[in-house]
Each structure stands twice: as C-alpha cells, then as structure tokens.
Amino acid sequence: MGIYADIKEDFSNAYKNDPALNSKLDFLFNYPGVWAVAWYRIANRLYKANFKSLARIIMGLNQFLTNIDIHPGAVIGRRVFIDHGFGVVIGQTTVVEDDVLIYQGVTLGGVSLTHGKRHPTIKKGAVIGAGAKILGNITIGEYAKIGANSVVVKAVPDNATAIGIPAHVIEKGRCRDPLMHNLLPDINKEMFEYLLKRVAVLEHILVKDNKELLEQDLQLENIYESFIRAMKN
C-alpha cells in the first residue's frame, strides 16, 4: 500500500475503534493519536530515504501539536490506533504490528544505550492499557493485553494478559473485547482477601481459649474503629 492509502486506512480505523467519533470536525480537533500516526507515516518515509533530520523535525512539530512522541525510525503497521494519545512515547527501534490498540500515557521504551534493537515488539492485535510502560527488547504476543499502569519488562505470550508492577502474566482472564478493561483479574485483591481470611482463622484459634488475648483483640478493634471514624470526619 502507498502512503496515502495507509493514512486513509488509519483515518477510517478511528471510526471503528471509537464510538464517540461523530463528525469530521470532531475528527479534526479531538484525535491527536490518529494525526500523530499520519505524520509518522510521512516522516518514516523520509527517514528511510535518509532525510533523517527533516523526519525528526516533522516529528518534533508533531510532538508539539499532539503531545505524542514517535521516533520516525520506529516501525508501525497498518490500522494502529492511539486512543486519546497524550503522553504516548514510541522509541526508535520499536516494532508495532497491525491492528494494535494503544491508550494514553503508554511508553514503549528502551533500557539500554547500546545500538541495535532495544525497544519492544508489539505483535498483531495487542492492546496496551493506559499508562502502561513496556521496556526493553521484549515481545508482547499476538492479541495479548497489558493492563493499565502496568510495567512490563519480560515477554508476554500470545493471548495472555499481563498486569501489575512489575507485570505478571495471567493466562486466565483474557478478554476478547479490547475495551472491557473492567474484566481484567485483580490479583492484588485476590491475595489480600486470602491473607485477611487466613489472619481471621489464626486469630480465632489463638483467641478462643485465651482471655488475655481476647481483651487485647478488643482493644485493637476499638483503636481501629476510632481511626476509621477520624478518617471519615
């Protein structure tokens, strides 16, 4: 496909990925992610033709206008959609394949100053949640999903979900609808629930036949309730 066809496809893809898009005027003023990718397409052609300084100037102006920083040397496939887009950073050796969805605040960054491949590869159909940081020469698999604000420093396999800081891969909970972030599993909540139940069992065993411990437990409950009341006030 030519550059014009690529940009036209990017514009059409915005209507597919955002139900809030209602008019061309809306599109002109409220979709910096689409415009950033369009300018990248032009700058990337110039970069590959060895007009590197001009390409960097174009993307510098793009960064000023859209608050999205894409290096013109990055490789971005077809129908990549950057939703909202503010604060997105895509490094020089990043590879983003077709049909990837990227939300605001995402960083596809490097962790090394050496030359060569030092940024991530995002495979086809992946979804990168808002604020996620994917760092280093790692691969995010096809149709994988990265939870919002996760920090990913290890590869994520195909059709998996990674969440947390640092991110952990969770095989379960893969949501087929890329917009349904509310269905991501909350492993921290599950762990806290387990710990609370375990502590309750141990307290019951200790306090059951020990009057002194029972009195101390009641004192702690009173302190806790006073603290909660103070916080509410």
PDB file of C-alpha atoms in Angstrom, residues 25-142:
ATOM      1  CA  LEU A  25     -14.997  18.283  12.775  1.00  0.00           C
ATOM      2  CA  ASP A  26     -14.677  16.022  15.816  1.00  0.00           C
ATOM      3  CA  PHE A  27     -12.026  14.054  14.000  1.00  0.00           C
ATOM      4  CA  LEU A  28     -10.074  17.172  13.048  1.00  0.00           C
ATOM      5  CA  PHE A  29      -9.702  18.572  16.559  1.00  0.00           C
ATOM      6  CA  ASN A  30     -10.064  15.655  19.008  1.00  0.00           C
ATOM      7  CA  TYR A  31      -7.990  12.746  17.686  1.00  0.00           C
ATOM      8  CA  PRO A  32      -4.285  13.572  18.162  1.00  0.00           C
ATOM      9  CA  GLY A  33      -3.365   9.878  18.080  1.00  0.00           C
ATOM     10  CA  VAL A  34      -4.603   9.477  14.520  1.00  0.00           C
ATOM     11  CA  TRP A  35      -2.852  12.636  13.357  1.00  0.00           C
ATOM     12  CA  ALA A  36       0.371  11.581  15.080  1.00  0.00           C
ATOM     13  CA  VAL A  37       0.380   8.284  13.180  1.00  0.00           C
ATOM     14  CA  ALA A  38      -0.381  10.110   9.916  1.00  0.00           C
ATOM     15  CA  TRP A  39       2.586  12.450  10.393  1.00  0.00           C
ATOM     16  CA  TYR A  40       4.708   9.456  11.374  1.00  0.00           C
ATOM     17  CA  ARG A  41       3.891   7.788   8.040  1.00  0.00           C
ATOM     18  CA  ILE A  42       5.319  10.787   6.177  1.00  0.00           C
ATOM     19  CA  ALA A  43       8.342  11.176   8.460  1.00  0.00           C
ATOM     20  CA  ASN A  44       9.130   7.453   8.314  1.00  0.00           C
ATOM     21  CA  ARG A  45       9.317   7.529   4.514  1.00  0.00           C
ATOM     22  CA  LEU A  46      11.709  10.468   4.708  1.00  0.00           C
ATOM     23  CA  TYR A  47      13.736   8.748   7.437  1.00  0.00           C
ATOM     24  CA  LYS A  48      14.173   5.608   5.326  1.00  0.00           C
ATOM     25  CA  ALA A  49      15.145   7.798   2.344  1.00  0.00           C
ATOM     26  CA  ASN A  50      17.979   9.187   4.547  1.00  0.00           C
ATOM     27  CA  PHE A  51      16.326  12.587   5.116  1.00  0.00           C
ATOM     28  CA  LYS A  52      16.671  11.906   8.829  1.00  0.00           C
ATOM     29  CA  SER A  53      16.960  15.493  10.032  1.00  0.00           C
ATOM     30  CA  LEU A  54      13.814  16.524   8.171  1.00  0.00           C
ATOM     31  CA  ALA A  55      11.988  13.483   9.534  1.00  0.00           C
ATOM     32  CA  ARG A  56      12.989  14.401  13.081  1.00  0.00           C
ATOM     33  CA  ILE A  57      11.848  17.988  12.564  1.00  0.00           C
ATOM     34  CA  ILE A  58       8.426  16.799  11.374  1.00  0.00           C
ATOM     35  CA  MET A  59       8.006  14.529  14.381  1.00  0.00           C
ATOM     36  CA  GLY A  60       9.221  17.300  16.676  1.00  0.00           C
ATOM     37  CA  LEU A  61       6.445  19.540  15.367  1.00  0.00           C
ATOM     38  CA  ASN A  62       4.034  16.628  15.712  1.00  0.00           C
ATOM     39  CA  GLN A  63       5.067  16.208  19.355  1.00  0.00           C
ATOM     40  CA  PHE A  64       4.437  19.902  19.984  1.00  0.00           C
ATOM     41  CA  LEU A  65       0.949  19.712  18.434  1.00  0.00           C
ATOM     42  CA  THR A  66      -0.220  16.315  19.730  1.00  0.00           C
ATOM     43  CA  ASN A  67       1.894  15.622  22.846  1.00  0.00           C
ATOM     44  CA  ILE A  68       2.786  12.255  21.301  1.00  0.00           C
ATOM     45  CA  ASP A  69       6.452  11.350  20.782  1.00  0.00           C
ATOM     46  CA  ILE A  70       7.060   8.843  17.975  1.00  0.00           C
ATOM     47  CA  HIS A  71      10.547   8.327  16.608  1.00  0.00           C
ATOM     48  CA  PRO A  72      10.433   8.325  12.784  1.00  0.00           C
ATOM     49  CA  GLY A  73      12.657   5.235  12.737  1.00  0.00           C
ATOM     50  CA  ALA A  74      10.063   3.094  14.548  1.00  0.00           C
ATOM     51  CA  VAL A  75       8.101   0.506  12.564  1.00  0.00           C
ATOM     52  CA  ILE A  76       4.317   0.894  12.830  1.00  0.00           C
ATOM     53  CA  GLY A  77       1.970  -1.415  10.952  1.00  0.00           C
ATOM     54  CA  ARG A  78      -1.485  -0.900   9.490  1.00  0.00           C
ATOM     55  CA  ARG A  79      -4.596   0.143  11.414  1.00  0.00           C
ATOM     56  CA  VAL A  80      -2.682   1.023  14.596  1.00  0.00           C
ATOM     57  CA  PHE A  81      -4.938   3.229  16.727  1.00  0.00           C
ATOM     58  CA  ILE A  82      -3.664   5.502  19.502  1.00  0.00           C
ATOM     59  CA  ASP A  83      -6.732   6.409  21.564  1.00  0.00           C
ATOM     60  CA  HIS A  84      -6.604   9.903  23.161  1.00  0.00           C
ATOM     61  CA  GLY A  85      -2.847   9.600  22.918  1.00  0.00           C
ATOM     62  CA  PHE A  86      -1.486  12.241  25.275  1.00  0.00           C
ATOM     63  CA  GLY A  87       1.881  11.223  26.716  1.00  0.00           C
ATOM     64  CA  VAL A  88       2.494   8.267  24.386  1.00  0.00           C
ATOM     65  CA  VAL A  89       6.184   7.605  23.673  1.00  0.00           C
ATOM     66  CA  ILE A  90       7.362   5.167  20.979  1.00  0.00           C
ATOM     67  CA  GLY A  91      11.130   4.640  20.714  1.00  0.00           C
ATOM     68  CA  GLN A  92      13.370   4.319  17.691  1.00  0.00           C
ATOM     69  CA  THR A  93      13.645   0.524  17.377  1.00  0.00           C
ATOM     70  CA  THR A  94      10.064  -0.222  18.410  1.00  0.00           C
ATOM     71  CA  VAL A  95       8.042  -2.529  16.150  1.00  0.00           C
ATOM     72  CA  VAL A  96       4.243  -2.245  16.324  1.00  0.00           C
ATOM     73  CA  GLU A  97       2.400  -4.709  14.116  1.00  0.00           C
ATOM     74  CA  ASP A  98      -1.071  -4.403  12.552  1.00  0.00           C
ATOM     75  CA  ASP A  99      -4.305  -3.740  14.481  1.00  0.00           C
ATOM     76  CA  VAL A 100      -2.637  -2.758  17.775  1.00  0.00           C
ATOM     77  CA  LEU A 101      -4.620  -0.529  20.156  1.00  0.00           C
ATOM     78  CA  ILE A 102      -2.629   1.881  22.347  1.00  0.00           C
ATOM     79  CA  TYR A 103      -4.130   4.098  25.053  1.00  0.00           C
ATOM     80  CA  GLN A 104      -2.854   7.371  26.506  1.00  0.00           C
ATOM     81  CA  GLY A 105       0.300   7.569  28.590  1.00  0.00           C
ATOM     82  CA  VAL A 106       1.893   4.422  27.141  1.00  0.00           C
ATOM     83  CA  THR A 107       5.680   4.201  26.870  1.00  0.00           C
ATOM     84  CA  LEU A 108       7.358   1.750  24.505  1.00  0.00           C
ATOM     85  CA  GLY A 109      10.859   2.458  25.727  1.00  0.00           C
ATOM     86  CA  GLY A 110      14.373   1.113  25.959  1.00  0.00           C
ATOM     87  CA  VAL A 111      16.556   0.189  28.919  1.00  0.00           C
ATOM     88  CA  SER A 112      19.915   0.274  27.167  1.00  0.00           C
ATOM     89  CA  LEU A 113      22.164   2.847  25.495  1.00  0.00           C
ATOM     90  CA  THR A 114      23.679   0.305  23.106  1.00  0.00           C
ATOM     91  CA  HIS A 115      22.948   0.421  19.401  1.00  0.00           C
ATOM     92  CA  GLY A 116      20.663  -2.136  17.815  1.00  0.00           C
ATOM     93  CA  LYS A 117      17.228  -3.393  18.849  1.00  0.00           C
ATOM     94  CA  ARG A 118      16.496  -2.013  22.317  1.00  0.00           C
ATOM     95  CA  HIS A 119      12.768  -1.301  22.256  1.00  0.00           C
ATOM     96  CA  PRO A 120       9.794  -3.689  22.396  1.00  0.00           C
ATOM     97  CA  THR A 121       7.988  -5.526  19.630  1.00  0.00           C
ATOM     98  CA  ILE A 122       4.197  -5.408  19.882  1.00  0.00           C
ATOM     99  CA  LYS A 123       2.607  -8.207  17.880  1.00  0.00           C
ATOM    100  CA  LYS A 124      -0.633  -8.113  15.930  1.00  0.00           C
ATOM    101  CA  GLY A 125      -3.868  -7.286  17.744  1.00  0.00           C
ATOM    102  CA  ALA A 126      -2.336  -6.479  21.141  1.00  0.00           C
ATOM    103  CA  VAL A 127      -3.982  -3.959  23.475  1.00  0.00           C
ATOM    104  CA  ILE A 128      -1.811  -1.692  25.636  1.00  0.00           C
ATOM    105  CA  GLY A 129      -3.742  -0.130  28.534  1.00  0.00           C
ATOM    106  CA  ALA A 130      -3.456   3.494  29.635  1.00  0.00           C
ATOM    107  CA  GLY A 131      -0.214   4.411  31.376  1.00  0.00           C
ATOM    108  CA  ALA A 132       1.477   1.064  30.712  1.00  0.00           C
ATOM    109  CA  LYS A 133       5.261   1.012  30.368  1.00  0.00           C
ATOM    110  CA  ILE A 134       6.799  -1.671  28.160  1.00  0.00           C
ATOM    111  CA  LEU A 135      10.565  -1.518  28.463  1.00  0.00           C
ATOM    112  CA  GLY A 136      13.400  -3.207  26.643  1.00  0.00           C
ATOM    113  CA  ASN A 137      13.776  -5.546  23.690  1.00  0.00           C
ATOM    114  CA  ILE A 138      10.876  -7.808  24.629  1.00  0.00           C
ATOM    115  CA  THR A 139       7.921  -9.153  22.673  1.00  0.00           C
ATOM    116  CA  ILE A 140       4.256  -8.686  23.507  1.00  0.00           C
ATOM    117  CA  GLY A 141       2.442 -11.568  21.835  1.00  0.00           C
ATOM    118  CA  GLU A 142      -0.445 -11.537  19.390  1.00  0.00           C
TER     119      GLU A 142
END
